[in-house]
XYZ file of C-alpha atoms in Angstrom:
559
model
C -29.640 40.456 -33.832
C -31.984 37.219 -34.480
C -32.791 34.698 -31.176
C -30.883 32.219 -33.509
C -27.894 34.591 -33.804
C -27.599 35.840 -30.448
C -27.999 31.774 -29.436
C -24.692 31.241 -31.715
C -23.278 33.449 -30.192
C -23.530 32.774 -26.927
C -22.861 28.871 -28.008
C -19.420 30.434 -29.411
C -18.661 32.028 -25.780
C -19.441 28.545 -24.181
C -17.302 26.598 -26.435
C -14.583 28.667 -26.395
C -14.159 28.450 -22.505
C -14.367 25.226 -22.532
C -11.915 24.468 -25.017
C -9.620 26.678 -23.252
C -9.451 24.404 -19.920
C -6.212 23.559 -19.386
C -6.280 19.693 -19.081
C -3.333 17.715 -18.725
C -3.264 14.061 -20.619
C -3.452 12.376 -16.712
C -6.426 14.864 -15.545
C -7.836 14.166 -18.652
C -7.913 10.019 -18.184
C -8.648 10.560 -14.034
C -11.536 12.730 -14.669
C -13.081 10.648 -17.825
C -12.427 7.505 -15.387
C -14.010 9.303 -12.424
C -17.395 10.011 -14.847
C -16.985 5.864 -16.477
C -16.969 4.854 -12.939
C -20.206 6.769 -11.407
C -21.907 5.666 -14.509
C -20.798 2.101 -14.144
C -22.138 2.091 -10.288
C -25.320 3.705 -11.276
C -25.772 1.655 -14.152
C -25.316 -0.890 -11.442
C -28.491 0.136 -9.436
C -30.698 0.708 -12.287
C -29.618 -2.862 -13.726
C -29.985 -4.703 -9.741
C -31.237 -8.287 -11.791
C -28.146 -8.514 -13.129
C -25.331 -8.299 -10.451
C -23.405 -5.541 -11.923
C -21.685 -4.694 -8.692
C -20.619 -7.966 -7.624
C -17.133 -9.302 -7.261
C -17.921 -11.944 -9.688
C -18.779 -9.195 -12.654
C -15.535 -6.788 -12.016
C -14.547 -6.828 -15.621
C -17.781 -5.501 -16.641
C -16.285 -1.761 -15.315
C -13.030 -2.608 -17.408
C -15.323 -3.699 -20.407
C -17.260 -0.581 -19.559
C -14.172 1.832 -19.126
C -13.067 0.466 -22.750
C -16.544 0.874 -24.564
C -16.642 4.176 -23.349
C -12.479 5.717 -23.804
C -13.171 4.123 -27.469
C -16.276 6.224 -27.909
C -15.318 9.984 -26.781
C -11.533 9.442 -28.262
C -13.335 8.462 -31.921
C -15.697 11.170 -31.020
C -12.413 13.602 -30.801
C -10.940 12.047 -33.926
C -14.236 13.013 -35.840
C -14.547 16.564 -34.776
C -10.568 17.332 -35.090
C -10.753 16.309 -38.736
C -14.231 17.903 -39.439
C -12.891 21.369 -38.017
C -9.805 21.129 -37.973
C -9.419 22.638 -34.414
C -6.401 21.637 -32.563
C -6.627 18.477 -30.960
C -6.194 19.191 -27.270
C -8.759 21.801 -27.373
C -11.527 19.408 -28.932
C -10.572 17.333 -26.341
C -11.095 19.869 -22.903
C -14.728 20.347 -25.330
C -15.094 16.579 -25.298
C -14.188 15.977 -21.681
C -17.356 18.208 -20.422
C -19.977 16.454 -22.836
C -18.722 12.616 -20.760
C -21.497 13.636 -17.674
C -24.282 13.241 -20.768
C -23.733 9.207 -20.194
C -25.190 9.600 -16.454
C -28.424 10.004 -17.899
C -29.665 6.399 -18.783
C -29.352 4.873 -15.642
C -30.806 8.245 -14.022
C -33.786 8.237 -16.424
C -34.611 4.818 -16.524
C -34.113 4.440 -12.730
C -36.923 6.942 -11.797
C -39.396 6.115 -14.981
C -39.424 2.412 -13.697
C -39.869 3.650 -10.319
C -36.546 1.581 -9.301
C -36.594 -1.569 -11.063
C -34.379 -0.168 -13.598
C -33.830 -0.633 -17.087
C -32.088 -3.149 -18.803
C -28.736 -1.805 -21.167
C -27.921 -4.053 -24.043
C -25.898 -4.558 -27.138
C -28.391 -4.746 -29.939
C -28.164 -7.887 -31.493
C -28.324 -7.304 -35.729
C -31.538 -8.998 -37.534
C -29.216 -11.128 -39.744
C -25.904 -12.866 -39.121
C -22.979 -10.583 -39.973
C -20.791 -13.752 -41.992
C -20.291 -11.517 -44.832
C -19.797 -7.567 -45.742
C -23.168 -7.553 -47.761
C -24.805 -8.811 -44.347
C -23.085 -6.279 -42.398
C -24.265 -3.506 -45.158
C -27.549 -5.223 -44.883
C -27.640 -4.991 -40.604
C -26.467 -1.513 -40.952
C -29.483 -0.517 -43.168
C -32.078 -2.580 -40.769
C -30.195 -0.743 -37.703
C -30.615 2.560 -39.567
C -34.304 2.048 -40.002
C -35.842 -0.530 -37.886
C -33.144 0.006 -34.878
C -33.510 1.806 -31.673
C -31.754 5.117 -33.170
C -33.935 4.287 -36.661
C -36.382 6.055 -38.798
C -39.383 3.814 -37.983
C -38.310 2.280 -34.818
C -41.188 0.935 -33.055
C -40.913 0.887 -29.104
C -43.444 -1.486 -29.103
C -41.576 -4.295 -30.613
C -38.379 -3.685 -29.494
C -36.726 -6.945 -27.914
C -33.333 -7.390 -26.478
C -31.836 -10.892 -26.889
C -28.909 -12.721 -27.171
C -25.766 -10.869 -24.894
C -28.855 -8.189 -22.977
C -26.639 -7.151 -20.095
C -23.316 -8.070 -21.596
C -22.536 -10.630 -19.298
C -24.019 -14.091 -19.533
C -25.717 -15.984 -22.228
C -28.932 -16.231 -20.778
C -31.559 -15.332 -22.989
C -33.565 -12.163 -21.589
C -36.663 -10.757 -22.590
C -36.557 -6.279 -22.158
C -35.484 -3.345 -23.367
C -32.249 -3.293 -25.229
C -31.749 0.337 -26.425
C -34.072 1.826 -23.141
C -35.267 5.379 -23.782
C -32.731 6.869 -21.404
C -29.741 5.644 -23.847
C -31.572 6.854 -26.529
C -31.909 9.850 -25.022
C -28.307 10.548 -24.371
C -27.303 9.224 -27.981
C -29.753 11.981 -29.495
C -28.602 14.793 -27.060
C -24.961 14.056 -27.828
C -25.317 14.177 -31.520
C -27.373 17.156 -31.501
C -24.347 19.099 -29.620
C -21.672 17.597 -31.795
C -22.857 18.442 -35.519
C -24.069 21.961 -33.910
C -20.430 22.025 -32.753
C -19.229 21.566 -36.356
C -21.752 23.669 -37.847
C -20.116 26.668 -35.641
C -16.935 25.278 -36.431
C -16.743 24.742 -40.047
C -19.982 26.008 -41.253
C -20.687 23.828 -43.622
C -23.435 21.926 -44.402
C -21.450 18.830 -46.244
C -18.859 18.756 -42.870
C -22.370 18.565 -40.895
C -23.758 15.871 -42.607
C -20.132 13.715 -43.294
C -19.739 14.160 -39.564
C -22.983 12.361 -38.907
C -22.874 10.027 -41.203
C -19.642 9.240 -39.306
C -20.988 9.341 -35.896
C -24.117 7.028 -36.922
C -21.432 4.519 -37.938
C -19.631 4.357 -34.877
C -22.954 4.575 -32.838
C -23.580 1.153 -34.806
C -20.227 -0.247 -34.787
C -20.407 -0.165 -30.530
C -24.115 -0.820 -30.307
C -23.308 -4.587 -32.129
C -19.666 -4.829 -31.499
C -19.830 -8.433 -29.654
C -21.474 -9.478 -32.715
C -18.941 -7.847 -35.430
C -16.079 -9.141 -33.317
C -17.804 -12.302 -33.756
C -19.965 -13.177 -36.628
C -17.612 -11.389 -39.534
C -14.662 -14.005 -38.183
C -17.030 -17.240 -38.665
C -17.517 -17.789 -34.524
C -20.883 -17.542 -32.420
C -21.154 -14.738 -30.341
C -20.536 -17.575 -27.555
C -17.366 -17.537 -28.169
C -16.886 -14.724 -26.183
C -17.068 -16.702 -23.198
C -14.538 -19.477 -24.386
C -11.787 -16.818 -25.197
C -8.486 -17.800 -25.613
C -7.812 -21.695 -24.138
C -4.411 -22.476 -25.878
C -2.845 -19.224 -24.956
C -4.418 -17.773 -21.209
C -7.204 -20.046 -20.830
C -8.274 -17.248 -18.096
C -8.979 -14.758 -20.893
C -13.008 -15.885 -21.258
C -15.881 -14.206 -19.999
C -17.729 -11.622 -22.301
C -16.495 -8.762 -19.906
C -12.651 -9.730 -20.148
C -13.116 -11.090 -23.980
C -13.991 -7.634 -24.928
C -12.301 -5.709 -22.701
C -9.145 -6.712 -24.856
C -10.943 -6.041 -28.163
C -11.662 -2.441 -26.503
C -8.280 -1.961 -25.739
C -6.347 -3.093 -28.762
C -9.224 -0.495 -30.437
C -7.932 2.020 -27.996
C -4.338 1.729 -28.590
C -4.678 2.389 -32.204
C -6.976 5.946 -31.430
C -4.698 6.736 -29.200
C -1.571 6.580 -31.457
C -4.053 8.547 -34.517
C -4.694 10.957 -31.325
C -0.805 11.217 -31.022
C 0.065 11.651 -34.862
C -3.144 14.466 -35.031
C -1.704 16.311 -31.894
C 1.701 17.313 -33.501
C 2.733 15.215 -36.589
C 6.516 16.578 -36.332
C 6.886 14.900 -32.767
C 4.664 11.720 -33.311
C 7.889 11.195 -36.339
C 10.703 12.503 -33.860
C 8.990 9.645 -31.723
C 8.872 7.112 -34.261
C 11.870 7.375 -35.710
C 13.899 6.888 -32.529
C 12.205 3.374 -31.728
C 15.622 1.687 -32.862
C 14.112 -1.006 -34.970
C 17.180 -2.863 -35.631
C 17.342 -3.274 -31.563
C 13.520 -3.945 -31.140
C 13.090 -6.330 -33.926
C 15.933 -8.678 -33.312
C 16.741 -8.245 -29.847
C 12.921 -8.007 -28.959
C 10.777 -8.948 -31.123
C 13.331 -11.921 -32.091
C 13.510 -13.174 -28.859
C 10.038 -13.323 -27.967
C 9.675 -15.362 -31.755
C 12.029 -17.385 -31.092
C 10.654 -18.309 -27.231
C 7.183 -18.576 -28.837
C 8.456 -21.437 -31.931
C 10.117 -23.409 -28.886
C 7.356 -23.102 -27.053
C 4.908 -24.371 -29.770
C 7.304 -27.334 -30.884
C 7.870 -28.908 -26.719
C 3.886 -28.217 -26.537
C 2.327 -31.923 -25.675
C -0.873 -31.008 -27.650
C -0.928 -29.001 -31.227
C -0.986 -25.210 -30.917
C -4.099 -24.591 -32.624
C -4.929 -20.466 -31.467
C -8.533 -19.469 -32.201
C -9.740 -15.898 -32.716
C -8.976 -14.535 -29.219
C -5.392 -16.719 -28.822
C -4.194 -15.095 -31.921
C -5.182 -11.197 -30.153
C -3.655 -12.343 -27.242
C -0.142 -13.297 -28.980
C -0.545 -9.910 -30.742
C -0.759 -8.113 -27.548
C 2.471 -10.102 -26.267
C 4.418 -8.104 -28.820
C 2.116 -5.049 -28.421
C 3.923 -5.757 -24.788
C 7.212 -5.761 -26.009
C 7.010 -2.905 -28.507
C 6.034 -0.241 -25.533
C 7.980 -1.955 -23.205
C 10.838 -1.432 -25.211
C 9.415 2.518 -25.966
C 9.453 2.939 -22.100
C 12.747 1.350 -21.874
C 14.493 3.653 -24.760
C 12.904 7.081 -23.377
C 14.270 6.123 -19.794
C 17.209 5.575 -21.335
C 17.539 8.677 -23.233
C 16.913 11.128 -20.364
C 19.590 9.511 -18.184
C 21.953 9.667 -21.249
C 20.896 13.245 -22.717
C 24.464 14.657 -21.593
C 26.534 11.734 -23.517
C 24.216 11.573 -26.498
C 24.407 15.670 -26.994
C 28.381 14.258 -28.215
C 27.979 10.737 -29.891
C 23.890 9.942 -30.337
C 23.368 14.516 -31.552
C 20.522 13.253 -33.704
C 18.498 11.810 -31.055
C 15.058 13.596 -30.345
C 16.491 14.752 -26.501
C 19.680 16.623 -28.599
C 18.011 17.870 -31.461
C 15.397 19.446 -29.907
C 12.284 17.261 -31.078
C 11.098 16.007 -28.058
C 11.375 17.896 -25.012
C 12.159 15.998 -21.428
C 8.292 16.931 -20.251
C 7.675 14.804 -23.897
C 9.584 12.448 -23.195
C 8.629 11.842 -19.836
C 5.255 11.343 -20.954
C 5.806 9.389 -23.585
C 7.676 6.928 -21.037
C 4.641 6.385 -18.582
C 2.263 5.929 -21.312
C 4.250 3.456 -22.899
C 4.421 1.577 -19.318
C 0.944 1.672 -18.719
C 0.168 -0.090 -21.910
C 2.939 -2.610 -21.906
C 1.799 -4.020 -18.718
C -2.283 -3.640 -19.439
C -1.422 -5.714 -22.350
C 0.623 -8.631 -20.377
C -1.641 -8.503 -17.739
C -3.822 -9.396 -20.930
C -1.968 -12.321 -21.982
C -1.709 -13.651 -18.769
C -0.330 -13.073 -15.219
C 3.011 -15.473 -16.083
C 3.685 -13.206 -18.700
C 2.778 -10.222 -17.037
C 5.404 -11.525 -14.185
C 8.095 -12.226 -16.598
C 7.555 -8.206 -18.161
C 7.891 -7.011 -14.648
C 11.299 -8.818 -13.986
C 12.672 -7.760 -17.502
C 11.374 -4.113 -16.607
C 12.827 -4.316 -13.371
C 16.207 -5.405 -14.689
C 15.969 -2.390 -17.390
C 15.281 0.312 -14.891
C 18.299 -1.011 -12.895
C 20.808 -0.498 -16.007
C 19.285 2.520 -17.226
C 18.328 4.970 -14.111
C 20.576 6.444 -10.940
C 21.073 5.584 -8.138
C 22.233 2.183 -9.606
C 22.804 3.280 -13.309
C 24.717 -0.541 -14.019
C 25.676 0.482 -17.089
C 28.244 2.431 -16.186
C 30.427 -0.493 -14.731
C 32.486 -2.531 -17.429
C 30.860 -6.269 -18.690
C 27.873 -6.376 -15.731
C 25.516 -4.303 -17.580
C 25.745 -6.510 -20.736
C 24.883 -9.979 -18.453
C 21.957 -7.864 -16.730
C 20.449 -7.343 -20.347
C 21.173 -10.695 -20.893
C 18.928 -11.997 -17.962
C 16.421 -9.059 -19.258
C 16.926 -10.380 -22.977
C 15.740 -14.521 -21.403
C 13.204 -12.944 -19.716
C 11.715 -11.943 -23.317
C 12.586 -15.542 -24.736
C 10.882 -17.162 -21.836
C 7.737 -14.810 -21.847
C 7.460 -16.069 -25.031
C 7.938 -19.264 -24.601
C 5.160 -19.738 -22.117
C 2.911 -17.965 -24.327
C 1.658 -21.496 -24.737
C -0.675 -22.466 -21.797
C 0.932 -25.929 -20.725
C 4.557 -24.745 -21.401
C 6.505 -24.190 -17.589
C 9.106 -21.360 -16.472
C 10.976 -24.592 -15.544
C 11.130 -26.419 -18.885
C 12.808 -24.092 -21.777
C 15.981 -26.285 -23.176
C 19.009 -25.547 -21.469
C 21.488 -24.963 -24.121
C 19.015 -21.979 -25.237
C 19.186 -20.303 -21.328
C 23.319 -20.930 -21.262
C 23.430 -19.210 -24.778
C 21.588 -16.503 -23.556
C 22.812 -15.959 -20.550
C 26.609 -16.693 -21.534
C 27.507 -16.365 -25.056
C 24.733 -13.133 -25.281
C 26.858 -10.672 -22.593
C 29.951 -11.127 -24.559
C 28.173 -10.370 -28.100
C 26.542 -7.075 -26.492
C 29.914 -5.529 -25.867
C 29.782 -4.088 -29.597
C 26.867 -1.865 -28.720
C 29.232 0.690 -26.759
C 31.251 1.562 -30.180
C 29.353 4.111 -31.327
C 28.589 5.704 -28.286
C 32.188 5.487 -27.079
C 32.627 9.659 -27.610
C 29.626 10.221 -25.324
C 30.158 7.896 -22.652
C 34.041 9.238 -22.307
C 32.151 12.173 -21.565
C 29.987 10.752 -19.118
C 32.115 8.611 -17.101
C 30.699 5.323 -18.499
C 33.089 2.303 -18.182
C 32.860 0.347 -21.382
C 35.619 -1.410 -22.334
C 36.052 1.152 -25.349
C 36.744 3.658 -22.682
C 38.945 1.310 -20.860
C 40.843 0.520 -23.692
C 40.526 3.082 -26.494
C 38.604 2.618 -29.606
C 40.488 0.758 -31.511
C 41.935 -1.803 -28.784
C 38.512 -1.546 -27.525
C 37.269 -2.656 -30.843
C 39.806 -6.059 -31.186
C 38.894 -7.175 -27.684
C 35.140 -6.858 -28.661
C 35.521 -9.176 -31.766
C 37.603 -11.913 -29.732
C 34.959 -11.959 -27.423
C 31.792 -11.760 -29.834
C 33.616 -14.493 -31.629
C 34.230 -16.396 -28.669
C 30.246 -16.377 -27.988
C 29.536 -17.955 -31.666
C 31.983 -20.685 -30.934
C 30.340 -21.558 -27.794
C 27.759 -23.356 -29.825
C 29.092 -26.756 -30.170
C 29.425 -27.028 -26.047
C 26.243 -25.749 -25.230
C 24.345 -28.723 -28.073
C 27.158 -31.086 -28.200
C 24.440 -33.601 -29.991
C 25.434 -30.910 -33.328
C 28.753 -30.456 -32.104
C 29.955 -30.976 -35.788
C 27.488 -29.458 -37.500
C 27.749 -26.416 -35.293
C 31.467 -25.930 -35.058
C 31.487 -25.152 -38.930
C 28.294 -22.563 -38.410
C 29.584 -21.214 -35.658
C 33.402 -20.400 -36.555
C 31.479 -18.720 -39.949
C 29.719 -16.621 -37.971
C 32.586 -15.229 -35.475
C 34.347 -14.271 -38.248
C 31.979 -12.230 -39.852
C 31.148 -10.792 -36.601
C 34.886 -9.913 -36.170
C 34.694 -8.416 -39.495
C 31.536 -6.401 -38.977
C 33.465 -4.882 -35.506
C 36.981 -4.117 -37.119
C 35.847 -3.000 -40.396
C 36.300 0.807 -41.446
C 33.890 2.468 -41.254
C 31.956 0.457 -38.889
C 28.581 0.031 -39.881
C 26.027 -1.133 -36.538
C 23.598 -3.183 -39.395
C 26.909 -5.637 -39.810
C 26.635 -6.135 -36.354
C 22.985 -7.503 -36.370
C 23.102 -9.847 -39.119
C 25.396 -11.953 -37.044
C 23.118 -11.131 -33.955
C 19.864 -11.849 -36.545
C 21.642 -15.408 -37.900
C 22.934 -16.054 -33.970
C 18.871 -15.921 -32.768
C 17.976 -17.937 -36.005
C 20.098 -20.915 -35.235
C 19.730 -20.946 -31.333
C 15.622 -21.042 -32.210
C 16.150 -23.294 -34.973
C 17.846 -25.688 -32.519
C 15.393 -25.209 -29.513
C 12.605 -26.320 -31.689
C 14.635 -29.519 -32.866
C 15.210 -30.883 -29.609
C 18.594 -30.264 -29.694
């Protein structure tokens, strides 16, 4: 057997044991974190001009955490579709190659004999305002750049955003041979990877063509972030002033672009992993629930909030992300939410809810489980995002949904209280949203808004017990379907859904007229959408859908 062969081989062997590490998503994200963070502190050493390691530059091991999670998962995307190896073992492989990024600040520590080496963005020869100047800083990157053909150490300036912190100009080494060092040993050990894997020289090369692309996408990312939308790279450290004016700061601004980056790999991570459960998953997001209950609230909080602004709303770049995250909030809160839900109600849904994932089999309790903590971590990095008042506000309406959902409380099995403790979780969403608008107060949303909420919106929820009225029997939950039977149950839930629409007129009595013929139209429908055979939930929401509609509608008119 050839040197080269025998080599292979023995390459084979070491791949295969590592791939076959057991590694649990949580050990997985600990031990990355643990590497990120020794190379942050080192980095921190190497770099002593620029005050990595003081309090006043914490964000730059968020911003670093970020760059780096974005890296190795896109790194795991690439190699999972080049080999087509499953996804968790290319991930154990993946987890041992993170230790390569300790190198730069060793390297350059000891070659400069401990004055360190500066670690920059590279800032692209030519503005990146449009995609033929992108193509065009791609190809100078390509040849001219640190990882280039003809790269010449010699000339090689770092300017512009050097140590990813301030805007002061700096004169050093951008790309230091230590980074360039790692880059080159890492890419070596990923297409040989594929080569064993796939053996094939057009997967080899596709895979590095890939790889050089994302190598140039994070070595100019402040600049692509910036320069494609029109903005100076400066406006990194302006951020977002007319949503969370403390959301500035090159470390925090891109921090956020990091993670919304990293949300979206880790979902194409999730749909990779096992397409069958990422649908299971999907599918039992209840969009009717999320997008009018949720997602409508928040709206509707946010076009209040805009209209009793003193100054005009105008969002840049950065304000827009941030309102994006708000719902990104939302949306996982409300994932987190459902799965809790779902494993304290597996025994009533096995009889009324049998197609849920928990019933059927899709999703396991472990997968659920799992499911529920990452959801919580990222609806709460994301408010803490958008600001600490709305981070506050996602923490009461969490709070308020654990209470209903989980033992030892479990409110929702008492008749009427659990519908006005979603109520007060349901404001908590409308306000959040309302003071997505920096000068906008907790104290300040219009009143006849709150008492809708907080009043009319219990006795409208009742309805969502009808359907589930076989399963709760079971499980000894006291709706007033149980109470009362189904069909009794049914008639007292339109009299008091309709009594909710027709408490319009008191709580704006400058409409009173105007809103006693709206809201006697919708009552009745929403008796008819409750009584009618077969009952159909989507009848249900278009009341609920016009209800939010005319309540926001009349917040934003003064009323």
């Amino acid at each position: 057997m050839s040197i080269l062969r025998r080599f292979e081989a023995r390459c084979v062997v070491l791949i295969e044991r590592l791939e076959s590490v057991r590694v649990g998503l949580w050990g997985w994200l600990f031990s990355f974190s643990a590497i990120v963070v020794l190379r942050n502190f080192f980095e921190g050493l190497s770099q002593r001009a620029l005050n990595i390691l003081d309090a006043d530059n914490a964000m730059f091991f968020a911003h670093a955490w970020g760059f780096y999670f974005v890296a190795f998962v896109g790194i795991i995307l690439i190699l999972r579709f080049m080999t087509g190896e499953d996804i968790r073992r290319v991930s154990a492989f993946v987890l041992f190659l993170t230790p390569i990024i300790l190198l730069p600040p060793a390297l350059d520590f000891f070659a400069t004999s401990g004055a360190g080496g500066v670690m920059a963005y590279v800032q692209p020869a030519t503005s990146l305002d449009s995609w033929s100047n992108v193509l065009r800083a791609f190809s100078d990157f390509s040849f001219w750049g640190p990882f280039g053909l003809f790269f010449a150490p010699a000339g090689e300036v770092a300017d512009g955003l050097v140590n990813r912190m301030n805007p002061h100009t700096l004169k050093g080494v951008g790309m230091n041979f230590g980074i360039r060092i790692e880059v080159m040993l890492l890419f070596i050990i990923l297409i040989w990877y594929v080569h064993l894997k796939a053996r094939s020289a057009g997967r080899v090369l596709v895979t590095l063509a890939a790889l050089y692309a994302g190598l140039f996408v994070l070595s100019a990312f402040p600049y692509l972030i910036t320069e494609t939308l029109g903005m100076s790279v400066y406006a990194l450290f302006t951020g977002a002033q007319a949503v969370n004016p403390a959301f500035r700061g090159v470390n925090t601004v891109l921090f956020g672009c990091f993670f919304a980056l990293a949300v979206l790999l880790m979902l194409l991570w999730s749909w990779a992993h096992d397409r069958r459960k990422f649908s299971a998953a999907w599918k039992n997001v209840r969009f009717g629930r999320l997008l009018i209950g949720n997602f409508g609230m928040l709206t509707a909080g946010l076009l209040v909030g805009i209209s009793a602004s003193p100054v005009p709303f105008a969002p840049n770049v950065f304000d827009k992300l941030l309102i994006v995250f708000a719902y990104a909030s939302v949306f996982f809160g409300w994932i987190w939410a459902v799965t809790r839900n779902d494993l304290a109600d597996e025994r009533g849904d096995r009889v009324s809810e049998s197609r849920r994932p928990l019933p059927t089999g899709a999703l396991s309790r472990d997968d659920m489980r799992e499911m529920s903590r990452v959801a919580f971590v990222l609806s709460f990095v994301a408010a803490l995002l958008v600001g600490f008042r709305f981070f506050l506000l996602r923490l009461v309406w969490a709070s308020l949904a654990y209470l209903y959902s989980e033992p030892p409380f479990r409110l929702k099995r008492l008749p009427l209280i659990p519908n006005f403790v979603l109520a007060g979780a349901y404001l908590m969403t409308l306000v959040a949203g309302y003071m997505l608008i920096a000068g906008n107060s907790v104290f300040d949303p219009p009143a006849g808004m709150v008492l809708m909420v907080l009043v009319a919106l219990p006795l409208l929820m009742e309805f969502k017990n009808i359907k589930d009225y076989e399963g709760d029997r079971v499980d000894g939950i006291a709706t007033i379907p149980v109470l009362f039977g189904l069909e009794r149950g049914k008639r007292i839930i339109a009299v008091l859904g309709a009594l909710a629409f027709l408490l319009l007129p008191f709580a704006y009595p400058a409409r009173a007229a105007q809103l006693f013929a709206g809201g006697a139209a919708l009552a009745l429908w929403y008796v008819y959408a409750v009584i009618a055979r077969p009952y159909r939930e989507w009848r249900v929401f278009v009341a609920l859908a016009a209800g939010v509609i005319v309540v926001a509608w009349l917040g934003m008119s003064g009323a």
